[in-house]
Amino acid sequence: MIQVEGLTKRFGQVTAADAVQFTVERGDAFGFIGPNGAGKTTTIRMLATLLKPDAGTASINGYDIAEDPRGVRGSVGYMPDFFGVYDDMKVWEYLDFFAAAYRVPANKRPALIRDVLELTDLSDKRDEYVDALSRGMKQRLCLAKTIVHDPEVLLLDEPASGLDPRARIEIRELLQELCGMGKTILISSHILPELADLCNKIGIIEQGRLLMVGSVDEIWEQLEGGKQLVIRVRDRLQEACDFLAARPDIASVEIEEDAVHALYDGQPDQEHKVLKALVVAGFEVSSFVEQETDLESLYMRLTKGLVS
Ligand SMILES: Nc1ncnc2c1ncn2[C@@H]1O[C@H](COP(=O)(O)OP(=O)(O)OP(=O)(O)O)[C@@H](O)[C@H]1O
Ligand SMILES: [Mg+2]
């Protein structure tokens, strides 16, 4: 549904997107993750045909972004990272305006607007002025206008930024619902847990380069570096730390709060040897666990903060 090949954009000295390449299948939810300035917005704007690439191509729903931008625009709903809402418009007028812009016939618009308002949980705001809505409501309204022409592909640039935790969850649920309706979604964020539940595919971008693409599990497999062990001892914490640091199967250690965090990169399934060595050396180990590896720590390992 989305095919990106070598997409490149330069702004002066900065290469905002550097030969970005990935594909998104129909029905996929693709999470585009990276720190500030990584090139997410630039890439999405090129896909939305709002920015011309310096090199590379992309097609959406079979339409080439350079050769057939109209076809692309008809197929995508684009939600920008910053959006303006018009002052003197009511919620329904705002949606009516965008539906008209997408050439939805006038007699079909009222039912359509009712549907998207219901989907985005804004039905009771129908007759309010847009600028009187709270930020979270504006965000949902923007999402409503993004889907008003029933596009097959949604390009969403940080749709949940600036929202409170509840509103974030609501947006996520809404996106899950849209996914269930068969939409293909590309969503950017730098907040990982937000995407973990929603996306079946993740692309990590930094300094314009796509570092990795795949499912969360695949990305894990591609990663080297082993398992994070969290070890607690009754006393002699620093000594335990030094003891572990000297082992060849421990890549790094640090003390965090009252535990030693040790990165194990020895043979798989041989972590027990670390525990045994500690016990034999007389350390009173009170707990020895493998840290749950979540998307967050994966991300921290992958992106070294080169940009920020
Ligand atoms: N119009 C522009 N003119 C000059 N430089 C730009 C322009 N747009 C983006 N850039 C530069 O391109 C790089 C990528 O920016 P981009 O907005 O794509 O990042 P992002 O991943 O969306 O970041 P954020 O998480 O902060 O939204 C940055 O270094 C930025 O300064
Ligand atoms: Mg951005």
mmCIF file of C-alpha atoms in Angstrom, residues 24 96 160 169 211 238 307:
data_model
loop_
_atom_site.group_PDB
_atom_site.id
_atom_site.type_symbol
_atom_site.label_atom_id
_atom_site.label_comp_id
_atom_site.label_asym_id
_atom_site.label_seq_id
_atom_site.Cartn_x
_atom_site.Cartn_y
_atom_site.Cartn_z
ATOM 1 C CA VAL A 24 3.677 -0.984 4.310
ATOM 2 C CA ASP A 96 -18.335 19.982 5.860
ATOM 3 C CA ALA A 160 -1.393 12.256 20.188
ATOM 4 C CA ILE A 169 -5.453 6.119 25.149
ATOM 5 C CA LEU A 211 18.026 2.313 11.156
ATOM 6 C CA GLN A 238 29.827 -2.201 44.657
ATOM 7 C CA VAL A 307 20.438 14.433 17.044
#
